[in-house]
Coordinates of C-alpha atoms in Angstrom, one line a residue:
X1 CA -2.4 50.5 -27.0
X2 CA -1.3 47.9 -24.8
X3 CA 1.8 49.7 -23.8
X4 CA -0.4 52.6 -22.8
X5 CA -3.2 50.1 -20.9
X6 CA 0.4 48.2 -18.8
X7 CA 1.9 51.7 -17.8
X8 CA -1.7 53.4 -17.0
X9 CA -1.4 50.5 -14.3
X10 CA 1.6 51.8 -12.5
X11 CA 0.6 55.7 -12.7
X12 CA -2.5 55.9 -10.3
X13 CA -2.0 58.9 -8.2
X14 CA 0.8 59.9 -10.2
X15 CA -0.8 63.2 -11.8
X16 CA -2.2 64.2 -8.4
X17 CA 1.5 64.0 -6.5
X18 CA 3.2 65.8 -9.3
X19 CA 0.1 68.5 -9.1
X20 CA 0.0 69.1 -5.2
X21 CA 4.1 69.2 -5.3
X22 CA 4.2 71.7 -8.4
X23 CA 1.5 73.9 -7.0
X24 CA 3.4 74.3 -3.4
X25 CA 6.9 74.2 -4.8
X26 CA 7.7 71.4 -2.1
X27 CA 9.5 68.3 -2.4
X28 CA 8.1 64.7 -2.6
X29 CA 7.3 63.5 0.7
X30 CA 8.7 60.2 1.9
X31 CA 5.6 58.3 1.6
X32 CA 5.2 59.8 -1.8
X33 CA 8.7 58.3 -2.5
X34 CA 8.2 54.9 -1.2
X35 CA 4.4 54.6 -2.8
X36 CA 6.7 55.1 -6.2
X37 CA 9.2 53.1 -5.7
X38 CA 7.0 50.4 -4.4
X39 CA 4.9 50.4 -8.3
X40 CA 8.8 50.3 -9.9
X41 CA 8.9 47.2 -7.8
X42 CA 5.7 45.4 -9.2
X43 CA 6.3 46.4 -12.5
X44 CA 9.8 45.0 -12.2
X45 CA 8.3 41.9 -11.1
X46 CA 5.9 41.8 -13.5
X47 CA 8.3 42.0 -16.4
X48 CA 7.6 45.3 -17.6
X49 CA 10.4 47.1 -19.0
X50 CA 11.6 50.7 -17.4
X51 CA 12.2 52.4 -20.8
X52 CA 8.4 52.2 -21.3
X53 CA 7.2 53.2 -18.0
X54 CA 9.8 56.3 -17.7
X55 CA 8.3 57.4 -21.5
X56 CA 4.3 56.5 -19.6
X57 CA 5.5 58.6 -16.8
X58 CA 7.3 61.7 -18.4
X59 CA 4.3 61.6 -21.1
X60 CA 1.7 62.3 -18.3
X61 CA 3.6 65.0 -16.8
X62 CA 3.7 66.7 -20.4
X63 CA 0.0 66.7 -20.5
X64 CA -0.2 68.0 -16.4
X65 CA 2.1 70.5 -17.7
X66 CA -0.7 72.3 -20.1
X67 CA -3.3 72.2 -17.3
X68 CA -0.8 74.1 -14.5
X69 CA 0.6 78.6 -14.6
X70 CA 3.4 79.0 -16.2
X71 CA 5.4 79.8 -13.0
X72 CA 4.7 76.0 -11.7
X73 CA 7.1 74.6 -14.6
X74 CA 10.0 74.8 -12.5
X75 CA 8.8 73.2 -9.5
X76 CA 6.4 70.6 -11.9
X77 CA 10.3 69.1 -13.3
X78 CA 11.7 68.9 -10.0
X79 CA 8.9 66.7 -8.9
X80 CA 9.1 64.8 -11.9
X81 CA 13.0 64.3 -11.1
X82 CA 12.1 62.9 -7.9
X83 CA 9.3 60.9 -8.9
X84 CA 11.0 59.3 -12.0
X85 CA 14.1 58.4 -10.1
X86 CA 11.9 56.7 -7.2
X87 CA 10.0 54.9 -9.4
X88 CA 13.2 53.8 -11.3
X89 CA 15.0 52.7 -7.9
X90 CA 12.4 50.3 -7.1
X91 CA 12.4 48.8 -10.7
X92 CA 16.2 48.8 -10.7
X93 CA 16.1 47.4 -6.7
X94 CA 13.7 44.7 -7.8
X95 CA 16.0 43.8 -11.1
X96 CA 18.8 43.1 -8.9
X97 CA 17.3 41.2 -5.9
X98 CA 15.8 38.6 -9.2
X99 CA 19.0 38.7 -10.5
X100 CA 20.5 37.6 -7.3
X101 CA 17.8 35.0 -6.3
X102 CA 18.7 33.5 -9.9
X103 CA 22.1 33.3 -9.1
X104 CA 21.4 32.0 -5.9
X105 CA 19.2 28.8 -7.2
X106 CA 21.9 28.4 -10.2
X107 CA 24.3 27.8 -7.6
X108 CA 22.3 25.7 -5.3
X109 CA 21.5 23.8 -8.7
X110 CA 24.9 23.5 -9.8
X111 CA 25.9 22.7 -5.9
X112 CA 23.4 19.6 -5.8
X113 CA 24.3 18.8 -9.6
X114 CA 28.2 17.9 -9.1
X115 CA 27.7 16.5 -5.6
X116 CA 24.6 14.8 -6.1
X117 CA 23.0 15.3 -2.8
X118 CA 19.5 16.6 -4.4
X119 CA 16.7 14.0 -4.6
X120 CA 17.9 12.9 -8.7
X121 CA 14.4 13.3 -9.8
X122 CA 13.6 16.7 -8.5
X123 CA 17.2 17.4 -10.1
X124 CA 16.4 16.5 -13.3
X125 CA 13.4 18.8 -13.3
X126 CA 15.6 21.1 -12.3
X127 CA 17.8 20.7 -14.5
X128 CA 15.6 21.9 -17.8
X129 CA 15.2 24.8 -16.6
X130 CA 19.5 25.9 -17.0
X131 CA 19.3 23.4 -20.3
X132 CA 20.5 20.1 -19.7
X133 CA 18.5 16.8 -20.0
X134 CA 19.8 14.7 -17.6
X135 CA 18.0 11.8 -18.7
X136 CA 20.8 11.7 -21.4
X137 CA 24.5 10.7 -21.0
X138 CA 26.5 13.5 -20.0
X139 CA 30.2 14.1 -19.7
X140 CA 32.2 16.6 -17.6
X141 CA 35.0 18.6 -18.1
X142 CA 37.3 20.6 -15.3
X143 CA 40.2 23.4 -15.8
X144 CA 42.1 24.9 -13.4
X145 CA 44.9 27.3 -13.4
X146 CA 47.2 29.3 -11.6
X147 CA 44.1 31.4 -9.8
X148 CA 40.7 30.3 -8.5
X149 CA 37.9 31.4 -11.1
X150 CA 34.7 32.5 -10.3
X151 CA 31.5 33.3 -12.4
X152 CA 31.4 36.6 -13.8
X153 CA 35.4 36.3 -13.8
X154 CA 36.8 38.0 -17.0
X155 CA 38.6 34.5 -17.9
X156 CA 35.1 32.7 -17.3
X157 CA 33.1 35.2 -19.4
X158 CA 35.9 34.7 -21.9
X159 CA 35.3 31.2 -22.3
X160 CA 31.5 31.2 -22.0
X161 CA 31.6 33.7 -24.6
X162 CA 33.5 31.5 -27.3
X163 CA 31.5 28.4 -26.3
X164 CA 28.5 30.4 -26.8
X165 CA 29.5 32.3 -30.2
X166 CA 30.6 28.0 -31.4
X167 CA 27.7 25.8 -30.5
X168 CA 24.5 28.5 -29.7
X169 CA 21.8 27.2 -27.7
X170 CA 23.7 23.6 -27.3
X171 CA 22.1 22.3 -23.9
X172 CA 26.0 23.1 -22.2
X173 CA 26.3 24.4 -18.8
X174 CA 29.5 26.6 -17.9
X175 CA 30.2 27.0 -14.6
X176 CA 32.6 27.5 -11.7
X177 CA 33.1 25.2 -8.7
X178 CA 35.8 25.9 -6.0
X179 CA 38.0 27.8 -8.2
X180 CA 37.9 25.8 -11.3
X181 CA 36.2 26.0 -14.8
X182 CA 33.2 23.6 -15.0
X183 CA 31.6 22.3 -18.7
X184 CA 28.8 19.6 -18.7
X185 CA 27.8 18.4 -22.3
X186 CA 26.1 15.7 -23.7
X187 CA 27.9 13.1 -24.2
X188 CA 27.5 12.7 -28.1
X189 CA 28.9 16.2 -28.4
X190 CA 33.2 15.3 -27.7
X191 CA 33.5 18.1 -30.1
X192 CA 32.1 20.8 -27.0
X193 CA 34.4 19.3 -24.6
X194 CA 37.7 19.7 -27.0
X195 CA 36.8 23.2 -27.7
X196 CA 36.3 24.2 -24.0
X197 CA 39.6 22.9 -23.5
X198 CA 41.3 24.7 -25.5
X199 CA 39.6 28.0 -25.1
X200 CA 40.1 27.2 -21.1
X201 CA 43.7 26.2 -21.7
X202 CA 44.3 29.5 -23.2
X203 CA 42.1 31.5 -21.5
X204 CA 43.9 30.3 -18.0
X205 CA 47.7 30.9 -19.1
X206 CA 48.3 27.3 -20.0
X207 CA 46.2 25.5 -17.1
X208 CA 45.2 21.9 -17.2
X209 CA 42.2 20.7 -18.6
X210 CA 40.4 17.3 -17.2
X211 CA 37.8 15.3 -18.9
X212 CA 35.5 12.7 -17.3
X213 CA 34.1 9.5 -18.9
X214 CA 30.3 10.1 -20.2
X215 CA 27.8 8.4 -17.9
X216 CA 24.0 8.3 -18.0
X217 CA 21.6 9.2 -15.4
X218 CA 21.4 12.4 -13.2
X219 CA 24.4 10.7 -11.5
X220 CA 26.2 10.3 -14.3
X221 CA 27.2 14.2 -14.1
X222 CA 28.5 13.7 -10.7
X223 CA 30.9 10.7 -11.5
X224 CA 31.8 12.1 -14.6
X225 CA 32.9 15.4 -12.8
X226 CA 34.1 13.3 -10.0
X227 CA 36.6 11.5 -12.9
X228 CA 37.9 14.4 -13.8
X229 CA 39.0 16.0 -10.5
X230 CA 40.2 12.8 -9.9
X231 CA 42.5 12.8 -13.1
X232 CA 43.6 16.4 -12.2
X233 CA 44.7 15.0 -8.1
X234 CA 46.8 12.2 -10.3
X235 CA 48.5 14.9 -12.7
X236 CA 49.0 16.8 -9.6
X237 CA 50.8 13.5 -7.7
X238 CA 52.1 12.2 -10.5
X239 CA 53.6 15.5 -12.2
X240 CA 51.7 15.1 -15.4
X241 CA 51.9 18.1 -17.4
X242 CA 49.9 17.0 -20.3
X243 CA 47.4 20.3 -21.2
X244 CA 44.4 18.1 -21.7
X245 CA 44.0 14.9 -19.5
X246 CA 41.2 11.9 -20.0
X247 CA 40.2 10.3 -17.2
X248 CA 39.7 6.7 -19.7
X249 CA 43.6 7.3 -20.1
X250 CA 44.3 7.1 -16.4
X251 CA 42.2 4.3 -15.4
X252 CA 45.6 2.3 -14.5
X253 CA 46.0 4.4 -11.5
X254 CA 43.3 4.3 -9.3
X255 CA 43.5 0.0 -10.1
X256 CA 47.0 0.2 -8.5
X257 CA 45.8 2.5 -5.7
X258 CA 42.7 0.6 -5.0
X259 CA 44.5 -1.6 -2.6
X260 CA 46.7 0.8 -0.5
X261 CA 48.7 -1.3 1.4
X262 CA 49.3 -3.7 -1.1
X263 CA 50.5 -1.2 -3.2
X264 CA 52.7 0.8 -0.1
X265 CA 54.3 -2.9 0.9
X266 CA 55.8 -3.1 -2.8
X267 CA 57.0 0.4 -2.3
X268 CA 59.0 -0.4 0.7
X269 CA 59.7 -3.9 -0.3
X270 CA 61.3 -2.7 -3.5
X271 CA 62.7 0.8 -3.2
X272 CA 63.2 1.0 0.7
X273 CA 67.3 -0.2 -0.2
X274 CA 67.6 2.7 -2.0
X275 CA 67.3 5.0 0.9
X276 CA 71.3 3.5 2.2
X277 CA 72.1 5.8 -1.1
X278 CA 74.1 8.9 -1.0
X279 CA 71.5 11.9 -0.5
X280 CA 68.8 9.5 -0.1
X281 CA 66.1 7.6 -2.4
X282 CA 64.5 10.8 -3.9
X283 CA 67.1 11.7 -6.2
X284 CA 67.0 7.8 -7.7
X285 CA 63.5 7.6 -7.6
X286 CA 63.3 10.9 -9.7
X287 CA 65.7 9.4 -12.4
X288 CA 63.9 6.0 -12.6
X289 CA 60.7 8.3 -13.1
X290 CA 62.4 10.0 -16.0
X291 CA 63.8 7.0 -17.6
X292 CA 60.5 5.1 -17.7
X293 CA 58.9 7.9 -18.7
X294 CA 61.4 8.8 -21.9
X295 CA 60.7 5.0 -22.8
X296 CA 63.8 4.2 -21.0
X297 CA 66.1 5.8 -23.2
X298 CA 69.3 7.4 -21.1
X299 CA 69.9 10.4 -23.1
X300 CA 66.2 11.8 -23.0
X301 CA 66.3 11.4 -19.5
X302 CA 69.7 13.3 -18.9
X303 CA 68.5 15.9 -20.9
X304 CA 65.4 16.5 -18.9
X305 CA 66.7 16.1 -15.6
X306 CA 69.9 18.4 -16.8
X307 CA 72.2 15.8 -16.0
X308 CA 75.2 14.1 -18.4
X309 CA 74.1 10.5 -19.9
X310 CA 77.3 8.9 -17.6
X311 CA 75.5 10.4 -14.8
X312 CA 72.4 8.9 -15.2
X313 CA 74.0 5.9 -16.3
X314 CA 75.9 5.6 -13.1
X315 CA 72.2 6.1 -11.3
X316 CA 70.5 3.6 -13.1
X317 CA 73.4 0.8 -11.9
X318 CA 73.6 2.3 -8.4
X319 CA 69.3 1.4 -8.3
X320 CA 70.7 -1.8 -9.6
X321 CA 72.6 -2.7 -6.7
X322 CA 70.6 -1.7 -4.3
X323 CA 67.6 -3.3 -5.4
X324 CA 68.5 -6.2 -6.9
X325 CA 66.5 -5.3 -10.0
X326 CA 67.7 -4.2 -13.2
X327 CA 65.7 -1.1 -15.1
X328 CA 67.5 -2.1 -18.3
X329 CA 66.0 -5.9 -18.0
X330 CA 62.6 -5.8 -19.2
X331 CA 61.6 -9.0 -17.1
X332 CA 62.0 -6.9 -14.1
X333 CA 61.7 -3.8 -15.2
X334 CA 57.7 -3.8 -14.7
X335 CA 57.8 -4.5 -10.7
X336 CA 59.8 -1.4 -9.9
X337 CA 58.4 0.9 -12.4
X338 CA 54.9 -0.1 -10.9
X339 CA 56.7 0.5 -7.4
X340 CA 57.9 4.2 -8.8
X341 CA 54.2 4.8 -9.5
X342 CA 53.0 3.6 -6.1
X343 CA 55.8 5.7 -4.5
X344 CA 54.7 9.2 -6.4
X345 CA 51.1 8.2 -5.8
X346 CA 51.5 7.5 -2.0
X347 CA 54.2 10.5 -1.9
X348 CA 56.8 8.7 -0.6
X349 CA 59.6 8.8 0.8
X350 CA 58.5 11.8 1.7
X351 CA 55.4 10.7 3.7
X352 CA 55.6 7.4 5.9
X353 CA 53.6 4.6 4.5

């Protein structure tokens, strides 16, 4: 009954057009048209579903249909053909402008969420609204991979869609942000950031996978998102190719950057003898990176830098000289492996510091 009261609404007039048109075997004028669609419209926007109204509408023309001669049936389903699909345009035209403001103030929201430019109180009313209480502690987590991802993107729906079919109604936001996957979750649920790195991982062809610190407040999504592309710029510098990085793992390196010309005056102090080598620093520089990295042990580090153990070896004393410091003498072996992390971080030698 309340079906029929809700779609009597949108068919005032309705009888009448079909009628005249039926009787004179004409077409639906334009004003006829745009009166119909104009009704989809409002009943669009007034949440009424299409499937109902199309069963109001071709109901009505049933019962016209007993009233009119027998040689009007023709010309009565043409004009309901014309009618219904008006009436459906402007349901299906309104449908898609909502869907599109929606999208539009999810991405404004999500825009003012991880750069934190939005008054922080009216964001966190906001923020209810897509699920998140940002009252709480939240912690963020960033993919990337070989592509920039988008929302809507198979890879994203992929991942939303295991998140979704995991956790339910968990207040988690997935998301996209210039290119990469985006994850915000609570901070006492660790167990929604694992998952989403893996399914990212996976779902990106073996990307990389960054996870902020948790911090509370409505800023504490921005610094935690923050952390993570930070962690992702380090990988990126310092050729990390862990799958899944933690920005509380990494905290070392933005200590030794924080001072940048401290750090760039050990760089040059320490390693600038080892440009008077044969083909330059670079190539000592990369094995001193490998051998501190293998836990200074000379045969990982041949293998991975597809060298013979003797060559490396002959490396490693050839630094020796040069520098004055000994990579095998754990006293000094501290100052130039914090030197080899300045010079990766600062991208040197290629860059001038």
């Amino acid at each position: 009954m309340v079906e029929r009261v809700v779609s009597e609404e949108y068919l005032e007039g309705y009888a009448e057009i079909l009628a005249v048109a039926s009787a004179t075997g004409r077409r639906l004028s334009r004003d006829e048209l745009e009166t119909l669609r104009a009704r989809g419209e409002r009943a669009a926007e007034a949440g009424v579903g299409l499937r109902a109204l199309i069963r109001a509408h071709l109901s009505a023309a049933g019962e016209l249909r007993t009233e009119l001669p027998r040689a009007s049936g023709d010309h009565l389903l043409a004009a309901v053909e014309q009618a219904v699909d008006a009436f459906a345009d402007g349901h299906e035209r309104a449908g898609l402008l909502a869907v599109r403001q929606e999208e539009a103030s999810r991405r404004e929201f999500i825009d003012d969420l991880l750069y934190g430019r939005s008054d922080l109180g009216r964001l966190a009313e906001r923020a209810e609204r897509f699920g998140l209480l940002l009252a709480h502690a939240h912690a963020v987590a960033v993919a990337q991979g070989g592509e920039p991802y988008e929302d809507g993107a198979s890879v994203t729906r992929t991942v939303e869609t295991a998140l979704a079919a995991r956790f339910g109604r968990r207040r988690i936001l997935i998301t996209t942000k210039e290119g990469r996957l985006v994850c915000v979750a609570p901070a006492d649920q660790q167990e929604v950031l694992s998952f989403f790195s893996k399914q990212a991982y996976a779902a990106t062809d073996g990307g990389q996978v960054a996870i902020g610190r948790a911090h509370s407040g409505p800023g504490g999504v921005v610094h935690s998102y923050e952390e993570a592309l930070n962690a992702l710029d380090l990988a990126a510098r310092l050729d990390l190719n862990d799958p899944v990085l933690r920005a509380a793992d990494l905290l070392v390196y933005p200590v030794l950057t924080r001072d940048r010309q401290a750090m760039a005056d050990l760089v040059v102090s320490v390693l600038g003898p080892l440009q008077e080598a044969r083909g330059g620093a670079g190539p000592l520089i990369d094995t001193l990176s490998a051998y501190f990295d293998t836990g200074c042990v000379a045969a990982e580090t041949a293998r991975r830098l597809s060298l013979s153990v003797r060559a490396v070896t002959y490396r490693l004393d050839r630094v020796h000289r040069l520098t004055g410091t000994d990579p095998g003498d754990p006293a000094q072996r501290y100052t130039l492996q914090t030197a080899v992390i300045g010079a990766r971080l600062l991208g040197w030698p290629g860059q001038e510091l």
